[in-house]
PDB file of C-alpha atoms in Angstrom:
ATOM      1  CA  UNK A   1      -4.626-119.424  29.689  1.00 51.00           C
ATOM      2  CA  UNK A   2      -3.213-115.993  28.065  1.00 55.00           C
ATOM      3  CA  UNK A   3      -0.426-117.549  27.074  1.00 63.00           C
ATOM      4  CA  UNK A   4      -1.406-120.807  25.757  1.00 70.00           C
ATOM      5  CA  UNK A   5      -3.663-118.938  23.378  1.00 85.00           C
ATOM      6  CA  UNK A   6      -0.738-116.549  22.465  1.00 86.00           C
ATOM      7  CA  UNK A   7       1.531-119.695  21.539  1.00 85.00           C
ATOM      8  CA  UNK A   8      -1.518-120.797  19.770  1.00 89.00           C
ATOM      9  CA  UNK A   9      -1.223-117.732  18.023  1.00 89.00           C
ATOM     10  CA  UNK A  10       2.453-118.023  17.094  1.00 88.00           C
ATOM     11  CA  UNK A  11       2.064-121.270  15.814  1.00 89.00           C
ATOM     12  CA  UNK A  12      -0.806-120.457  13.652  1.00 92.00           C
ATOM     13  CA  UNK A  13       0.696-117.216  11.783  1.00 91.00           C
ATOM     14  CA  UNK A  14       4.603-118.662  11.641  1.00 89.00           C
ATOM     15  CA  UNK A  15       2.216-121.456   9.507  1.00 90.00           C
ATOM     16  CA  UNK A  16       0.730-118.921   7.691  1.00 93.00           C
ATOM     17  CA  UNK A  17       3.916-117.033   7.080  1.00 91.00           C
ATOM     18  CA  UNK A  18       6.149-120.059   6.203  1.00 88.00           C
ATOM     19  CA  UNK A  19       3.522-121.605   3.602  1.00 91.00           C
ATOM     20  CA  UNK A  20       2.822-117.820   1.989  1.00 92.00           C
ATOM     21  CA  UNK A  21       3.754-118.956  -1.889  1.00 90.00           C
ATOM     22  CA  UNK A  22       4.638-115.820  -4.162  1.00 88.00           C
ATOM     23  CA  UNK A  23       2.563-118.177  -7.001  1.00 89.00           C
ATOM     24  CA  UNK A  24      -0.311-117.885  -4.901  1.00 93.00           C
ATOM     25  CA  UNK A  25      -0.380-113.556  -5.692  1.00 92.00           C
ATOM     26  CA  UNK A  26      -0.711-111.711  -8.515  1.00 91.00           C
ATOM     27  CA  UNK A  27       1.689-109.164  -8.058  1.00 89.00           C
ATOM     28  CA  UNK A  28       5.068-109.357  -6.103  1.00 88.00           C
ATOM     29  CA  UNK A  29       3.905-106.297  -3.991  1.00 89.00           C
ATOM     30  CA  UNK A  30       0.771-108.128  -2.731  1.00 92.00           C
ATOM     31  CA  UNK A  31       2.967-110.789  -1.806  1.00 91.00           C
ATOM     32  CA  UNK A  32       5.024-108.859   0.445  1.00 90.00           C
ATOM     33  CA  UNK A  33       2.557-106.794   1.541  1.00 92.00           C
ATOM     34  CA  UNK A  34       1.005-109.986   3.006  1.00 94.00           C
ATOM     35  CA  UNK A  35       4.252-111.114   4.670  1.00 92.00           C
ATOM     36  CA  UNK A  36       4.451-108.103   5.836  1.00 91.00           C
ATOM     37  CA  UNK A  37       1.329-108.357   7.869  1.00 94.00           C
ATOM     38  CA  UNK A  38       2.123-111.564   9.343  1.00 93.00           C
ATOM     39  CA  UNK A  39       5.438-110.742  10.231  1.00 89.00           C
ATOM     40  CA  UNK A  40       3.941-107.301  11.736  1.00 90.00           C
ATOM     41  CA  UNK A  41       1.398-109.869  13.961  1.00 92.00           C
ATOM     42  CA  UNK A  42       3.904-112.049  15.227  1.00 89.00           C
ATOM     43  CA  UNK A  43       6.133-109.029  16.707  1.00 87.00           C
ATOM     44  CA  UNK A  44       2.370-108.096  17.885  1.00 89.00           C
ATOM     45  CA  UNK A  45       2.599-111.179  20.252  1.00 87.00           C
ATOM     46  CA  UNK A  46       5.760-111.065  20.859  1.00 77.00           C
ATOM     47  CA  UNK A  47       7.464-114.132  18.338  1.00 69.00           C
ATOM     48  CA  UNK A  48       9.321-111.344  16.009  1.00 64.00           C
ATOM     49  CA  UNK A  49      11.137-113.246  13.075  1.00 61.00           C
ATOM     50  CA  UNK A  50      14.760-113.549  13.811  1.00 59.00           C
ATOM     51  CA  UNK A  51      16.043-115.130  11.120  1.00 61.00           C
ATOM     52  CA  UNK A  52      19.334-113.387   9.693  1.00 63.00           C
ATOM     53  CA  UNK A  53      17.474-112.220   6.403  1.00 68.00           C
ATOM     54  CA  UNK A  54      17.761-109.166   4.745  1.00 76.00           C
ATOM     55  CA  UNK A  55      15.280-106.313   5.567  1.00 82.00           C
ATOM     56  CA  UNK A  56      12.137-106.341   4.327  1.00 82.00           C
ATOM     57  CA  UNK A  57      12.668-103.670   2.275  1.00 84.00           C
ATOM     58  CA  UNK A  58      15.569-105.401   0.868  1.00 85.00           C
ATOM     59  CA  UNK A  59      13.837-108.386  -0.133  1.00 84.00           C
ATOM     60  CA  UNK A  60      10.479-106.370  -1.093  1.00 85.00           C
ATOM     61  CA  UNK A  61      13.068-104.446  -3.831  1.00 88.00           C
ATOM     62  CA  UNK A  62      14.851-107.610  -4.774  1.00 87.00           C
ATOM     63  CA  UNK A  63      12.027-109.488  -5.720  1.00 88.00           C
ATOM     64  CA  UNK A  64      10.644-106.535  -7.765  1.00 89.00           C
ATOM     65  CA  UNK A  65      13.358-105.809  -9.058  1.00 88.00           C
ATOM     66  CA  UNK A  66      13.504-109.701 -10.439  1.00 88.00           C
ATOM     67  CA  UNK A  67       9.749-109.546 -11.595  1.00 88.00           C
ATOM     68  CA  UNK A  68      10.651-106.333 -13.486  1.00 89.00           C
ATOM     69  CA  UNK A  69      13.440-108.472 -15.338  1.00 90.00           C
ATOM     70  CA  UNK A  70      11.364-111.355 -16.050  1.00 89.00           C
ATOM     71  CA  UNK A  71       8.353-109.144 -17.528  1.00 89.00           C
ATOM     72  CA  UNK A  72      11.248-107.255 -19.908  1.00 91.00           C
ATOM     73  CA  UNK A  73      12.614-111.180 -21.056  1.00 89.00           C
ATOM     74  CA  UNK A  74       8.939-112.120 -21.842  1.00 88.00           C
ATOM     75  CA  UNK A  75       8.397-109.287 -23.627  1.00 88.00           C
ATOM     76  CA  UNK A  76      11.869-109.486 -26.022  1.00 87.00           C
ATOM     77  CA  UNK A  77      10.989-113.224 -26.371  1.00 87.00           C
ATOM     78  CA  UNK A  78       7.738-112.517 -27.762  1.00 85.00           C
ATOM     79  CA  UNK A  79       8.759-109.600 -29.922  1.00 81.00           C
ATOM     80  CA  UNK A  80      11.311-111.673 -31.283  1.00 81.00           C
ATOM     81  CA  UNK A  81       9.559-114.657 -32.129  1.00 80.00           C
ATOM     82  CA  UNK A  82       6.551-111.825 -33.555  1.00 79.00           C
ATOM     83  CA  UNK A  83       9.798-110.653 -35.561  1.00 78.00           C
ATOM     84  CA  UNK A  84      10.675-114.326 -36.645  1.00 75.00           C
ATOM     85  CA  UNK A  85       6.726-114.958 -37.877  1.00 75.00           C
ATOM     86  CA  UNK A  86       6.387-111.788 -39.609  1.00 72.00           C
ATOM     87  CA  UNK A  87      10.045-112.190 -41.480  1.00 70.00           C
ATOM     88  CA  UNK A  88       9.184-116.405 -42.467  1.00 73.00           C
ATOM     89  CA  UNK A  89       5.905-114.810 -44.043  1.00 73.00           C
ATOM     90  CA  UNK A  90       7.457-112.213 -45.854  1.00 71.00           C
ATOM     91  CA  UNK A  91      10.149-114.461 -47.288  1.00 64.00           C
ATOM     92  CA  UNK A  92       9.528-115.723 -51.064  1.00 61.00           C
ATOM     93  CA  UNK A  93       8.622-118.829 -51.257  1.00 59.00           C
ATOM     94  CA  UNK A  94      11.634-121.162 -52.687  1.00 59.00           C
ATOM     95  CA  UNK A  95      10.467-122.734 -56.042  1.00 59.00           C
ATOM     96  CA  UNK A  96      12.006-126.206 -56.698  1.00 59.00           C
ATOM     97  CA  UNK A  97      15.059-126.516 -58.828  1.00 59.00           C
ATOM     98  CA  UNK A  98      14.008-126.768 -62.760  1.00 59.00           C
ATOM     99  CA  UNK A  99      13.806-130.829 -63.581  1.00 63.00           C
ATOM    100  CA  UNK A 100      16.662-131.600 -66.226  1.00 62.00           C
ATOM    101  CA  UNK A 101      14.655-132.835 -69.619  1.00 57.00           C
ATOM    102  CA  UNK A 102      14.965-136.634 -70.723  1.00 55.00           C
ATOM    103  CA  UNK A 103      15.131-135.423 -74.182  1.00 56.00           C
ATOM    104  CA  UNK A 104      18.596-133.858 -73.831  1.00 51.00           C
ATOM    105  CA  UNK A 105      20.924-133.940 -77.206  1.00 50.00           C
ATOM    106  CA  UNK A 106      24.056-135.763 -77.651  1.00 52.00           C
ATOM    107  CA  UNK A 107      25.792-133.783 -79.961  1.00 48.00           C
TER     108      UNK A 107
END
């Protein structure tokens, strides 16, 4: 019976872990804190993960590391299209080319 509820077990958390979406957290450190815990419980009952991934420390830097970059493009992109705005207000306005006059002299 022990062990029919520990497969149960197994089943349910490799679920949990393998459908864990880093969308689904607001920071990148609660999302590996989380697979963290499930990977911690399924070594609990004896169903470590062996995939050949990197550590988790590895991956926990790696993906910080890539949130870090994407927060310092967002912010350049923004500051650069604030830049854009601010420099196509400040720009004189273009006025239109003076129309020649129909009443020009032949002489």
């Amino acid at each position: 019976m022990f062990h029919d509820n520990k497969h149960s077990r197994v089943v349910q958390l490799e679920n949990q872990f393998s459908n864990t979406n880093l969308e689904d957290f607001p920071l990148t450190k609660v999302y590996c804190n989380r697979l963290k815990t499930l990977s911690d419980q399924l070594a609990n009952v004896d169903s470590p993960q062996h995939d050949p991934l990197p550590t988790f420390a590895t991956t926990r830097s790696r993906l910080e590391l890539e949130e870090s970059t994407m927060l310092q493009r967002a912010a350049r992109e923004s500051h650069a299209s604030s830049i854009s705005a601010a420099l196509m207000a400040k720009a004189p306005a273009t006025e239109p080319a003076p129309k020649l006059s129909s009443h020009a002299s032949n002489s």
